[in-house]
Short mmCIF file of C-alpha atoms in Angstrom, two decimals:
data_model
loop_
_atom_site.label_atom_id
_atom_site.label_comp_id
_atom_site.label_asym_id
_atom_site.label_seq_id
_atom_site.Cartn_x
_atom_site.Cartn_y
_atom_site.Cartn_z
CA MET A 28 -13.02 -1.52 -7.06
CA LYS A 29 -11.38 -4.61 -9.03
CA ASP A 30 -9.61 -7.39 -7.20
CA THR A 31 -6.98 -7.83 -9.95
CA TYR A 32 -5.57 -5.14 -12.44
CA VAL A 33 -2.71 -6.04 -15.13
CA TYR A 34 -0.88 -3.04 -16.35
CA PRO A 35 1.99 -2.93 -19.30
CA ALA A 36 5.24 -1.74 -17.88
CA ILE A 37 8.20 -0.63 -19.69
CA PHE A 38 11.80 -2.10 -18.36
CA TYR A 39 14.59 0.04 -19.55
CA ASP A 40 17.91 -1.41 -19.04
CA ASP A 41 20.30 1.36 -17.91
CA PRO A 42 23.92 1.10 -16.84
CA ASP A 43 22.62 2.22 -13.34
CA GLY A 44 20.06 -0.68 -13.14
CA ILE A 45 16.52 -1.17 -14.57
CA ALA A 46 14.01 1.97 -14.68
CA ILE A 47 10.46 1.03 -14.93
CA GLU A 48 7.65 2.95 -16.36
CA PHE A 49 3.95 2.41 -16.36
CA PRO A 50 2.82 4.46 -19.28
CA ASP A 51 -1.20 4.43 -18.03
CA LEU A 52 -0.07 5.71 -14.51
CA PRO A 53 1.87 8.89 -14.50
CA GLY A 54 4.21 9.04 -11.42
CA CYS A 55 4.55 5.12 -11.11
CA LEU A 56 8.37 4.97 -11.69
CA PRO A 57 9.99 2.39 -9.70
CA CYS A 58 13.63 1.23 -10.50
CA ALA A 59 15.74 -1.56 -9.35
CA HIS A 60 19.19 -3.00 -9.74
CA THR A 61 18.55 -6.68 -10.58
CA MET A 62 15.65 -8.22 -12.99
CA GLU A 63 14.20 -10.07 -10.11
CA ASP A 64 14.11 -6.89 -8.00
CA ALA A 65 12.74 -5.25 -10.82
CA PHE A 66 9.46 -7.46 -11.19
CA LYS A 67 9.02 -7.15 -7.18
CA ASN A 68 9.43 -3.57 -7.25
CA ALA A 69 7.00 -3.20 -10.19
CA LYS A 70 4.34 -5.16 -8.75
CA GLU A 71 4.62 -3.47 -5.24
CA ALA A 72 4.80 -0.02 -7.19
CA LEU A 73 1.71 -0.86 -8.91
CA GLN A 74 -0.18 -1.99 -5.89
CA LEU A 75 0.59 0.95 -3.79
CA HIS A 76 -0.03 3.46 -6.87
CA LEU A 77 -3.53 1.83 -7.37
CA TYR A 78 -4.47 1.68 -3.86
CA SER A 79 -3.32 5.46 -3.50
CA MET A 80 -5.84 6.03 -6.28
CA GLU A 81 -8.49 3.95 -4.68
CA GLU A 82 -8.07 5.68 -1.31
CA ASP A 83 -8.20 9.12 -3.21
CA GLY A 84 -11.53 8.19 -5.14
CA GLU A 85 -9.46 8.64 -8.38
CA THR A 86 -10.83 6.98 -11.38
CA ILE A 87 -8.45 4.06 -12.48
CA PRO A 88 -7.78 4.34 -15.93
CA GLU A 89 -8.19 1.08 -18.25
CA PRO A 90 -4.62 -0.28 -19.27
CA SER A 91 -3.36 0.13 -22.53
CA ARG A 92 -3.31 -2.63 -25.01
CA VAL A 93 0.15 -3.93 -25.55
CA SER A 94 0.21 -3.14 -29.14
CA ASP A 95 -0.46 0.12 -28.07
CA VAL A 96 2.62 0.78 -25.82
CA LYS A 97 5.62 2.00 -27.42
CA PRO A 98 9.16 2.05 -25.46
CA ASP A 99 11.39 5.36 -25.82
CA GLY A 100 14.47 4.11 -28.19
CA ASP A 101 15.38 0.69 -28.63
CA SER A 102 16.31 -0.50 -25.03
CA GLY A 103 12.81 -1.11 -23.55
CA SER A 104 10.98 -4.23 -23.16
CA ILE A 105 7.26 -4.53 -22.52
CA VAL A 106 6.17 -6.48 -19.67
CA MET A 107 2.91 -7.19 -17.95
CA ILE A 108 2.46 -6.74 -14.25
CA GLU A 109 -0.30 -7.98 -12.14
CA ALA A 110 -1.46 -6.46 -9.08
CA TRP A 111 -3.67 -8.83 -6.74
CA MET A 112 -5.48 -6.18 -4.74
CA PRO A 113 -7.09 -7.96 -1.64
CA PRO A 114 -4.13 -8.87 0.34
CA PHE A 115 -2.38 -5.50 -0.51
CA ARG A 116 -5.50 -3.52 0.97
CA GLU A 117 -5.64 -6.01 3.85
CA LYS A 118 -1.85 -5.21 4.48
CA MET A 119 -2.27 -1.45 4.28
CA LEU A 120 -5.24 -1.15 6.58
CA ASN A 121 -3.32 -3.15 8.97
CA LYS A 122 -0.19 -0.95 9.08
CA SER A 123 0.23 0.91 12.50
CA THR A 124 -0.34 4.52 12.48
CA THR A 125 1.10 6.94 15.02
CA LYS A 126 -1.78 9.01 17.25
CA THR A 127 -0.78 11.82 19.62
CA VAL A 128 -2.93 11.69 22.75
CA THR A 129 -2.93 14.27 25.64
CA ILE A 130 -3.60 12.92 29.19
CA PRO A 131 -2.77 14.49 32.70
CA ARG A 132 0.84 14.30 33.57
CA TRP A 133 -0.33 12.58 36.98
CA LEU A 134 -2.11 9.67 34.93
CA ASP A 135 0.86 9.17 32.70
CA ILE A 136 3.10 8.94 35.91
CA LEU A 137 0.85 6.06 37.42
CA ALA A 138 0.58 4.41 33.89
CA ARG A 139 4.17 4.39 33.37
CA LYS A 140 4.82 2.94 36.96
CA GLU A 141 2.21 0.16 35.96
CA LYS A 142 4.04 -0.68 32.94
CA VAL A 143 1.02 0.23 30.78
CA ASN A 144 1.44 -0.48 27.00
CA TYR A 145 -0.66 2.77 25.50
CA SER A 146 -0.66 1.31 22.01
CA HIS A 147 -2.38 -1.95 23.12
CA LEU A 148 -4.60 -0.22 25.78
CA LEU A 149 -5.70 2.23 23.35
CA GLN A 150 -6.68 -0.54 20.37
CA ASP A 151 -8.26 -2.68 23.06
CA SER A 152 -10.64 0.23 24.18
CA LEU A 153 -11.35 1.47 20.67
CA LYS A 154 -12.32 -2.21 19.79
CA THR A 155 -14.57 -2.37 22.61
CA TYR A 156 -15.93 1.31 22.17
CA LEU A 157 -16.64 0.39 18.37
CA GLY A 158 -18.11 -3.18 18.94
CA VAL A 159 -15.24 -4.58 17.01
CA LYS A 160 -14.49 -8.22 18.15
CA GLU A 161 -11.73 -9.34 15.33
CA SER A 162 -8.56 -7.92 14.53
CA THR A 163 -9.23 -7.58 10.78
CA ALA A 164 -9.48 -4.54 8.29
CA GLN A 165 -12.59 -6.00 6.87
CA HIS A 166 -14.70 -3.95 9.27
CA PHE A 167 -13.42 -0.67 7.41
CA ARG A 168 -14.32 -1.95 3.77
CA ALA A 169 -17.67 -3.33 4.87
#
């Protein structure tokens, strides 16, 4: 797993906005209305696509050489997009997920009366149970 990836993207200027294609990553097809958003969306889409591939254990392909990338037609421009993965991985691992738990109704009634924050309590309990002192995702990657 690498920290930095750099892939060529093709930006196509279209009447509806900017369509973006990563030739080495089928299915990674962001779009935008402005050039500023195009760069932002391309970077975010690249990071998300690579992160998903890492999580699924897929082999991440080597990026093509710029000289080997050919836009369709005359409207495409080749742009290199960099994905710095460590902060993106940290962000993704710290995203909240919803879990359904089952408890007896009488316990729920008491907890609501005491204004118990279930999410906070569950997080604290899991950290204690697992011996986790910091609130960071680095434990997952270690």
